[in-house]
Coordinates of C-alpha atoms and ligand atoms in Angstrom, one line a residue:
M1 CA -35.9 -16.4 -7.7
K2 CA -36.7 -13.4 -9.8
R3 CA -37.5 -9.7 -9.2
S4 CA -41.2 -10.2 -9.6
D5 CA -41.2 -12.6 -6.7
F6 CA -40.6 -9.6 -4.5
P7 CA -43.2 -6.9 -3.8
A8 CA -43.7 -4.5 -6.7
N9 CA -42.7 -1.5 -4.4
F10 CA -39.5 -3.2 -3.2
I11 CA -36.6 -0.8 -3.2
W12 CA -33.6 -1.9 -5.3
G13 CA -30.4 0.2 -4.9
T14 CA -26.7 0.4 -4.8
A15 CA -24.6 1.9 -2.0
T16 CA -21.4 3.9 -1.5
S17 CA -19.9 6.3 1.0
A18 CA -18.3 9.7 0.6
Y19 CA -14.7 9.0 1.7
Q20 CA -14.6 5.8 -0.3
I21 CA -15.5 7.3 -3.7
E22 CA -15.5 11.1 -3.8
G23 CA -11.8 12.0 -3.7
A24 CA -11.3 15.8 -4.0
V25 CA -10.4 15.8 -0.3
S26 CA -9.0 19.4 -0.4
E27 CA -11.2 20.8 -3.0
D28 CA -13.9 23.5 -2.7
G29 CA -13.4 24.0 1.0
R30 CA -13.6 20.5 2.4
G31 CA -11.8 20.1 5.7
P32 CA -9.8 17.1 6.9
S33 CA -11.5 14.0 8.4
I34 CA -10.1 11.4 10.7
W35 CA -9.8 9.1 7.7
D36 CA -7.6 11.7 5.9
T37 CA -5.3 11.7 9.0
F38 CA -5.4 7.9 9.5
S39 CA -4.9 6.9 5.8
H40 CA -1.9 9.3 5.6
T41 CA -0.3 7.8 8.7
P42 CA 2.3 5.3 7.7
G43 CA 1.4 1.6 8.3
K44 CA -2.4 2.2 8.8
T45 CA -3.6 1.2 5.4
K46 CA -2.5 -1.4 2.9
G47 CA 0.2 0.0 0.7
G48 CA -0.4 3.5 2.3
D49 CA -3.6 3.8 0.2
H50 CA -5.8 6.8 0.9
G51 CA -8.9 8.5 -0.4
D52 CA -7.3 11.6 -1.8
V53 CA -8.6 10.7 -5.3
A54 CA -10.5 7.4 -4.8
C55 CA -13.1 7.1 -7.7
D56 CA -13.0 10.9 -8.3
H57 CA -16.7 10.7 -7.9
Y58 CA -16.8 14.4 -6.8
H59 CA -16.1 15.2 -10.5
R60 CA -17.5 12.1 -12.2
Y61 CA -20.9 11.8 -10.5
P62 CA -22.8 12.4 -13.7
E63 CA -21.1 9.3 -15.3
D64 CA -21.7 7.3 -12.1
I65 CA -25.4 8.2 -12.1
A66 CA -25.6 7.1 -15.7
L67 CA -24.2 3.7 -14.6
M68 CA -26.9 3.5 -11.9
K69 CA -29.5 4.2 -14.6
E70 CA -28.0 1.5 -16.8
L71 CA -28.1 -1.0 -13.9
G72 CA -31.8 -0.1 -13.5
V73 CA -31.7 0.7 -9.7
N74 CA -34.5 2.9 -8.4
A75 CA -32.5 4.1 -5.3
Y76 CA -29.0 5.1 -4.4
R77 CA -27.5 5.2 -1.0
F78 CA -24.7 7.7 -0.5
S79 CA -23.2 9.5 2.4
V80 CA -22.7 13.2 3.0
A81 CA -19.2 14.1 4.0
W82 CA -19.5 16.1 7.3
P83 CA -16.1 17.8 6.7
R84 CA -17.3 19.0 3.3
I85 CA -20.3 20.8 4.9
L86 CA -18.6 21.9 8.2
P87 CA -14.8 21.9 7.7
E88 CA -14.2 22.3 11.4
G89 CA -17.1 20.1 12.3
R90 CA -19.1 22.9 13.8
G91 CA -19.7 26.6 13.1
R92 CA -18.4 27.8 9.7
V93 CA -20.5 26.4 6.8
N94 CA -18.9 25.6 3.5
P95 CA -21.5 26.5 0.8
R96 CA -19.5 24.7 -1.9
G97 CA -19.9 21.5 0.0
L98 CA -23.6 21.9 0.2
D99 CA -23.6 22.8 -3.5
F100 CA -22.1 19.4 -4.4
Y101 CA -24.8 17.5 -2.7
N102 CA -27.5 19.7 -4.2
R103 CA -26.1 18.9 -7.6
L104 CA -25.8 15.2 -6.8
V105 CA -29.4 15.0 -5.5
D106 CA -30.8 16.9 -8.4
A107 CA -29.0 14.7 -10.9
L108 CA -30.3 11.6 -9.2
L109 CA -33.9 12.8 -9.1
E110 CA -33.6 13.8 -12.8
Q111 CA -32.9 10.2 -13.6
G112 CA -35.7 8.9 -11.4
I113 CA -33.4 7.5 -8.8
T114 CA -34.5 8.1 -5.2
P115 CA -31.6 9.5 -3.0
W116 CA -31.0 7.8 0.4
A117 CA -28.6 9.8 2.4
T118 CA -26.4 8.6 5.2
L119 CA -25.3 11.5 7.4
Y120 CA -22.3 9.8 8.9
H121 CA -20.2 7.1 7.3
W122 CA -17.0 7.4 9.5
D123 CA -15.5 10.6 8.2
L124 CA -15.5 12.6 11.4
P125 CA -14.0 16.1 11.0
Q126 CA -10.5 15.9 12.4
S127 CA -11.1 19.1 14.5
L128 CA -13.8 17.3 16.4
E129 CA -11.5 14.3 17.0
D130 CA -8.9 16.9 18.3
Q131 CA -11.5 18.0 20.8
G132 CA -12.2 14.5 22.0
G133 CA -13.9 12.7 19.2
W134 CA -16.7 10.2 19.8
P135 CA -15.6 9.5 23.4
S136 CA -16.7 13.1 24.1
R137 CA -20.4 13.9 24.5
E138 CA -19.9 17.2 22.7
T139 CA -19.5 15.3 19.4
A140 CA -23.0 14.0 19.7
Y141 CA -24.2 17.6 20.0
A142 CA -22.1 18.6 17.0
F143 CA -23.6 15.8 15.0
A144 CA -27.1 17.0 15.8
E145 CA -26.1 20.5 14.6
Y146 CA -24.7 19.0 11.4
A147 CA -27.8 16.9 10.8
D148 CA -29.9 20.1 11.2
L149 CA -27.9 22.0 8.7
V150 CA -27.9 19.2 6.0
T151 CA -31.5 18.3 6.3
R152 CA -32.6 21.9 6.1
H153 CA -30.7 22.2 2.8
L154 CA -31.6 18.8 1.2
G155 CA -34.8 17.8 3.0
D156 CA -37.1 19.2 0.4
R157 CA -35.8 16.5 -2.1
V158 CA -34.2 13.8 0.2
K159 CA -36.8 12.0 2.3
H160 CA -34.8 8.9 3.3
W161 CA -32.2 9.5 6.0
I162 CA -29.8 7.1 7.7
T163 CA -28.2 8.9 10.7
L164 CA -25.2 6.6 11.2
N165 CA -23.5 3.8 9.3
E166 CA -22.4 1.1 11.7
P167 CA -21.7 2.7 15.1
W168 CA -20.1 -0.6 16.1
C169 CA -17.3 0.0 13.5
S170 CA -16.8 3.6 14.6
A171 CA -16.6 2.7 18.3
Y172 CA -14.9 -0.7 18.3
L173 CA -12.7 -0.6 15.3
G174 CA -11.9 3.0 15.8
Y175 CA -11.3 3.3 19.5
H176 CA -10.6 -0.3 20.8
A177 CA -9.3 -2.5 18.0
G178 CA -7.6 0.6 16.5
I179 CA -7.7 -0.8 12.9
H180 CA -9.9 2.1 11.8
A181 CA -9.6 5.8 12.2
P182 CA -8.8 7.4 14.6
G183 CA -6.8 4.2 15.6
Q184 CA -7.1 4.4 19.4
Q185 CA -6.8 1.3 21.5
N186 CA -8.8 2.3 24.6
F187 CA -11.7 0.1 25.8
K188 CA -13.3 2.7 28.0
H189 CA -13.1 5.2 25.1
S190 CA -14.8 2.7 22.8
I191 CA -17.6 2.2 25.3
W192 CA -18.1 6.0 25.7
A193 CA -17.9 6.4 21.9
S194 CA -20.6 3.8 21.4
H195 CA -22.9 5.7 23.7
H196 CA -22.2 9.1 22.2
L197 CA -22.8 7.6 18.7
L198 CA -26.2 6.3 19.8
L199 CA -26.9 9.6 21.5
A200 CA -26.0 11.4 18.3
H201 CA -28.5 9.2 16.4
G202 CA -31.2 9.9 19.0
L203 CA -30.6 13.7 19.0
A204 CA -30.7 13.8 15.2
V205 CA -34.0 11.8 14.7
P206 CA -36.4 14.6 15.9
V207 CA -34.2 17.2 14.1
I208 CA -34.6 15.4 10.8
R209 CA -38.4 15.0 11.3
R210 CA -38.7 18.7 12.1
N211 CA -36.8 19.7 8.9
V212 CA -38.1 17.1 6.4
T213 CA -41.7 16.7 5.5
G214 CA -42.5 13.0 5.1
A215 CA -39.1 12.0 6.4
R216 CA -38.2 8.3 6.7
V217 CA -35.5 8.0 9.3
G218 CA -33.4 5.1 10.4
I219 CA -30.0 3.9 11.4
T220 CA -27.7 1.3 9.7
L221 CA -26.1 -1.5 11.9
N222 CA -23.7 -4.2 10.8
L223 CA -25.3 -7.2 12.4
S224 CA -23.9 -10.7 12.3
P225 CA -25.7 -13.8 13.8
G226 CA -23.3 -15.6 16.2
Y227 CA -23.2 -19.4 16.3
P228 CA -21.3 -21.6 18.9
A229 CA -18.5 -23.6 17.5
S230 CA -19.8 -26.6 19.5
P231 CA -22.8 -27.5 21.7
D232 CA -20.5 -27.1 24.7
P233 CA -22.3 -24.8 27.1
A234 CA -19.1 -22.7 27.3
D235 CA -19.2 -22.1 23.5
V236 CA -23.0 -21.4 23.6
A237 CA -22.4 -18.8 26.3
A238 CA -19.5 -17.3 24.2
A239 CA -21.9 -17.0 21.3
R240 CA -24.3 -15.1 23.5
R241 CA -21.5 -12.8 24.5
F242 CA -20.6 -12.3 20.9
D243 CA -24.2 -11.4 20.2
G244 CA -24.1 -8.8 22.9
F245 CA -20.8 -7.3 21.7
Q246 CA -21.9 -7.1 18.0
N247 CA -25.6 -6.8 18.0
R248 CA -27.5 -6.3 21.3
W249 CA -25.3 -3.5 22.5
Y250 CA -26.8 -1.3 19.8
L251 CA -30.2 -3.0 19.1
D252 CA -31.4 -3.0 22.7
P253 CA -30.9 0.7 23.4
L254 CA -32.3 1.7 20.0
Y255 CA -35.5 -0.4 20.7
G256 CA -36.0 1.0 24.2
L257 CA -34.4 -1.9 26.2
G258 CA -31.4 0.0 27.5
Y259 CA -27.9 -1.5 27.5
P260 CA -28.0 -5.3 27.9
A261 CA -27.4 -6.2 31.5
D262 CA -25.2 -9.2 30.7
M263 CA -22.8 -7.0 28.7
L264 CA -22.7 -4.2 31.3
A265 CA -21.7 -6.9 33.9
L266 CA -19.2 -8.4 31.5
Y267 CA -17.6 -5.1 30.6
G268 CA -17.6 -3.7 34.2
E269 CA -17.5 -0.3 32.3
A270 CA -20.6 1.8 32.3
P271 CA -21.4 3.9 29.3
S272 CA -21.4 7.6 30.0
V273 CA -25.2 7.7 30.3
Q274 CA -26.7 11.0 31.5
G275 CA -30.3 12.1 32.3
D276 CA -32.8 10.9 29.6
D277 CA -30.2 9.6 27.2
L278 CA -31.8 6.2 26.9
I279 CA -35.1 7.8 26.0
T280 CA -33.4 10.0 23.4
I281 CA -31.6 7.0 21.9
A282 CA -34.9 5.1 21.6
A283 CA -36.5 7.8 19.4
P284 CA -39.0 5.9 17.2
T285 CA -37.6 5.2 13.7
D286 CA -39.2 4.3 10.4
F287 CA -36.7 1.5 9.5
L288 CA -33.7 -0.5 10.5
G289 CA -30.8 -0.7 8.0
I290 CA -28.8 -3.8 8.1
N291 CA -25.4 -4.3 6.6
Y292 CA -24.9 -8.1 6.2
Y293 CA -21.8 -9.8 5.0
S294 CA -21.4 -13.0 6.9
R295 CA -21.9 -14.8 10.2
A296 CA -19.6 -15.4 13.1
V297 CA -18.8 -18.8 14.7
V298 CA -17.2 -18.5 18.1
R299 CA -15.9 -20.5 21.0
N300 CA -15.2 -19.8 24.6
S301 CA -12.0 -17.9 25.5
D302 CA -10.4 -16.2 28.5
L303 CA -9.5 -13.3 26.3
E304 CA -10.7 -10.2 28.1
P305 CA -13.0 -8.3 27.9
Y306 CA -15.2 -10.1 25.4
R307 CA -14.3 -13.7 26.2
F308 CA -15.0 -15.3 22.9
Q309 CA -12.8 -16.2 20.0
Y310 CA -13.7 -16.4 16.3
V311 CA -13.5 -19.8 14.6
R312 CA -12.9 -20.0 10.9
V313 CA -15.4 -22.3 9.3
G314 CA -17.0 -23.0 5.9
E315 CA -15.8 -24.0 2.5
E316 CA -16.3 -20.7 0.7
H317 CA -14.8 -17.3 1.6
T318 CA -14.6 -14.0 -0.1
D319 CA -11.4 -12.0 -0.7
M320 CA -11.9 -10.5 2.8
D321 CA -11.8 -14.0 4.1
W322 CA -15.4 -13.7 5.2
E323 CA -17.4 -16.9 5.0
V324 CA -20.1 -17.0 2.4
Y325 CA -23.2 -17.9 4.5
P326 CA -26.5 -16.5 3.2
E327 CA -28.4 -18.6 5.7
G328 CA -27.1 -16.2 8.4
L329 CA -29.0 -13.4 6.7
Y330 CA -32.2 -15.4 6.8
D331 CA -31.7 -16.2 10.5
L332 CA -30.9 -12.5 11.2
L333 CA -34.0 -11.2 9.4
I334 CA -36.3 -13.6 11.1
R335 CA -34.9 -12.9 14.6
L336 CA -35.0 -9.1 14.2
G337 CA -38.6 -9.2 13.0
R338 CA -39.6 -11.3 16.0
E339 CA -37.4 -9.8 18.8
Y340 CA -37.2 -6.1 17.9
R341 CA -40.1 -5.7 15.5
P342 CA -38.8 -2.8 13.4
K343 CA -41.4 -1.1 11.2
A344 CA -39.3 -2.0 8.2
I345 CA -35.9 -3.5 7.4
Y346 CA -33.7 -2.5 4.5
I347 CA -30.6 -4.4 3.6
T348 CA -28.5 -1.2 3.2
E349 CA -25.4 -3.2 2.3
N350 CA -24.7 -6.7 1.1
G351 CA -21.9 -7.8 -1.3
A352 CA -18.6 -9.5 -1.6
A353 CA -15.0 -8.7 -2.5
Y354 CA -13.3 -10.9 -5.0
P355 CA -9.9 -10.5 -6.9
D356 CA -11.5 -9.1 -10.0
A357 CA -9.4 -8.7 -13.2
V358 CA -10.1 -7.5 -16.7
A359 CA -10.0 -10.6 -19.0
D360 CA -8.5 -10.7 -22.4
D361 CA -12.0 -10.1 -23.9
G362 CA -12.2 -6.8 -21.8
G363 CA -14.9 -8.2 -19.5
I364 CA -14.8 -8.9 -15.8
H365 CA -16.2 -12.3 -15.2
D366 CA -17.0 -12.1 -11.5
L367 CA -19.2 -15.2 -11.4
E368 CA -18.6 -15.8 -7.7
R369 CA -20.1 -12.4 -7.0
V370 CA -23.1 -13.2 -9.2
R371 CA -23.6 -16.4 -7.2
Y372 CA -23.2 -14.5 -3.9
F373 CA -25.9 -12.0 -4.8
Q374 CA -28.2 -14.8 -6.1
R375 CA -27.9 -16.8 -2.9
H376 CA -28.4 -13.9 -0.6
L377 CA -31.3 -12.5 -2.5
A378 CA -33.0 -16.0 -2.4
L379 CA -32.7 -16.0 1.4
C380 CA -34.0 -12.4 1.6
L381 CA -37.0 -13.6 -0.4
E382 CA -37.5 -16.6 1.9
A383 CA -37.3 -14.4 5.0
L384 CA -39.7 -11.9 3.5
Q385 CA -42.2 -14.7 2.7
H386 CA -41.8 -15.9 6.3
G387 CA -42.8 -12.5 7.7
A388 CA -39.7 -10.4 7.9
P389 CA -40.6 -6.7 7.3
L390 CA -38.0 -6.5 4.5
K391 CA -38.7 -3.6 2.1
G392 CA -35.5 -3.1 0.1
Y393 CA -32.0 -4.1 -0.8
F394 CA -28.9 -2.1 -1.6
A395 CA -26.0 -3.9 -3.2
W396 CA -22.5 -3.0 -1.9
S397 CA -21.1 -1.4 -3.9
L398 CA -21.8 0.5 -7.1
L399 CA -18.1 1.0 -7.7
D400 CA -14.8 -0.6 -6.6
N401 CA -13.6 1.9 -4.1
F402 CA -11.3 2.7 -1.1
E403 CA -11.9 -0.3 1.2
W404 CA -10.7 1.4 4.4
A405 CA -7.6 -0.3 5.9
E406 CA -7.5 -2.6 3.0
G407 CA -7.2 0.3 0.6
Y408 CA -7.9 -0.4 -3.1
A409 CA -6.8 -4.1 -2.9
K410 CA -10.3 -5.3 -2.1
R411 CA -12.9 -4.8 -4.9
F412 CA -16.7 -4.9 -4.0
G413 CA -18.1 -3.1 -7.0
L414 CA -20.7 -4.1 -9.5
V415 CA -18.6 -1.8 -11.6
Y416 CA -14.9 -2.2 -12.0
V417 CA -12.7 0.9 -11.6
D418 CA -9.3 1.1 -13.2
F419 CA -8.0 3.7 -10.7
P420 CA -5.0 5.1 -12.8
S421 CA -7.4 5.9 -15.7
Q422 CA -10.6 6.1 -13.7
R423 CA -12.3 4.1 -16.4
R424 CA -15.4 2.3 -15.3
R425 CA -16.4 -1.2 -16.6
I426 CA -19.6 -2.9 -15.6
K427 CA -18.7 -6.4 -14.3
A428 CA -20.7 -9.6 -15.1
S429 CA -22.4 -9.1 -11.7
G430 CA -23.5 -5.6 -12.7
Y431 CA -25.0 -7.0 -15.9
W432 CA -26.6 -9.8 -13.9
F433 CA -28.1 -7.3 -11.5
R434 CA -29.3 -5.2 -14.5
D435 CA -31.0 -8.2 -16.1
F436 CA -32.5 -9.3 -12.8
L437 CA -34.0 -5.8 -12.3
R438 CA -35.3 -5.6 -15.9
E439 CA -37.2 -8.9 -15.5
A440 CA -40.2 -7.1 -13.9
V441 CA -40.5 -4.9 -17.0
A442 CA -40.6 -8.0 -19.2
S443 CA -43.1 -9.8 -17.1
S444 CA -45.4 -7.0 -16.2
Ligands
IDE501 O1 -16.1 -3.9 3.9 C1 -17.1 -3.7 2.9 C2 -18.1 -2.6 3.5 C3 -17.4 -1.2 3.6 O2 -16.8 -0.8 2.4 C4 -18.4 -0.2 4.0 O3 -18.0 1.1 4.0 C5 -19.0 -0.5 5.4 O4 -20.2 0.1 5.6 C6 -19.0 -2.0 5.6 N1 -19.4 -2.6 6.8 C7 -19.1 -3.9 6.6 C8 -19.3 -4.9 7.7 N2 -18.6 -4.5 8.8 C9 -17.2 -4.5 8.9 C10 -16.5 -5.4 9.6 C11 -15.1 -5.4 9.7 C12 -14.4 -4.4 9.0 C13 -15.1 -3.5 8.2 C14 -16.5 -3.5 8.2 C15 -18.6 -4.1 5.4 N3 -18.6 -2.9 4.8

C-alpha cells in the first residue's frame, strides 16, 4: 500500500488539541478550563500531571509547523482553546487569545498546510462549569456564541471546522464515569450533557456557514465497532447495547433519526429535548470525523444501566491496553457509509501509544507504531476501494503530549518530546510517514 493508491486529493494530516500541547495556561489572558481544575485536583491524573506547560506549543508553534512541513502533511488539525478566547466562557473577549490563533493559522498557510480547526476539544471554561456545565442548556447557547466569535475572526482563512471532538467522552467520561473533567459521576447529568453537546453542535453549524464562505463543517465522533464475545444471543444483544451506548446515541440524532428507541428504553432517562432540538441537531454537515483506535468485544452483564461488560481479547495491545484491530476500522467505515451515508468521512484521529525511548544512537525506533499505521492505512484503502466515502486521514498525534488522565506517561506522537528540555525528535514512525507521503512526488 502506497500513497498513490489513494486519490490524489486525499487529505493527509496530523492532529493535536489545545490543552494537550499549548501550555501557557495563564498567559496572555487565558482563563481556567475544567481540565486546569481537574488536572490540579490530587488523584485525578497520573502522577499529578497537568497541562500548565505541556509541549509549550503556545511559544514553539513555528518549530512545530516546521516539523509538519518536514513530515510532508498537507493539513493540520488543531483545536481552539475556548478559555483563551472567552476567559469566562461568554462576554469578555480576550484579543490576545485570538491573536495567537491568527498567528498560528497564518504560519500554517505560509507553509502550504491547510488548517482544520476543532472548536471544542474538552477544555470548557471553568466559569461555565460553575454555572452548570454541559448538563445545563445554557452551555449550548454559550458554545454557539463562542463559535460565532471564532469563525468571524478566522473564517476568512480557516474553511474546515469541526464543532466538537468526541461528545461521548465529554458526556460519559466527564459526567458519568468521572475519569475526565469535570469528574462528575451522575448518569442523568451525562445524558443531559450528551444532549446539550449535540444541541451545541447543531446551533453552531448554521453560525459557521453564515460566517465562513465555502465552509466545510462537521463533527468528530470516537466510534468503535462492537462485537459479541460469543454467538450467545445474550452477548449479541449486549453488543447491540454497546453500539447504542458508544455509537448510535450520537450518530442517530446527527443523521436525523432522533435518539435510538432501544437506548431510551434501556436508560429510562430522557434527554432534555425541547422544541425543535432534534431538527437543530440534524443540521446537514459536510463530513463526519471519525476517531478510531480499536474495537470493543462485549458480553452480557447485569451491570446497570448499560448491561454489557468489556472482554479483553487479542494478541496485540498498545500502551493504553487497547487491542490493535485494524479490521474494526474497515467494518466501521463500510457500515457508516451504508447506514448513515455521510457526504464524506475523515479519519480525524488514528494512532497508538507505545513506551517510546531514545536509543543509544539517539533515535526512537517505534516500529510497532509504524506497523500500526501501515495496517490501519491498508484497511482505510480497502474500505475506500469498497465504496466508503473516505477523503482524508489525520495521524494522532504530531507530538507526544498530555494524555488526559494518563498524563505524559502515554506517548502517541510521530515526534518524541523530551518534556524537561522540550526537545523534539522525529521518531521512526514520523520518518516512515514522511517517506510514505513523499512517494507520490517520486511516482508522479
Ligand atoms: O487517547 C488518545 C487520544 C486523545 O489524546 C485525544 O485527545 C482524544 O481525541 C482521543 N479520543 C480517543 C478515543 N476515545 C477515548 C476513549 C477512552 C479514553 C479517552 C479517549 C483517543 N484519543
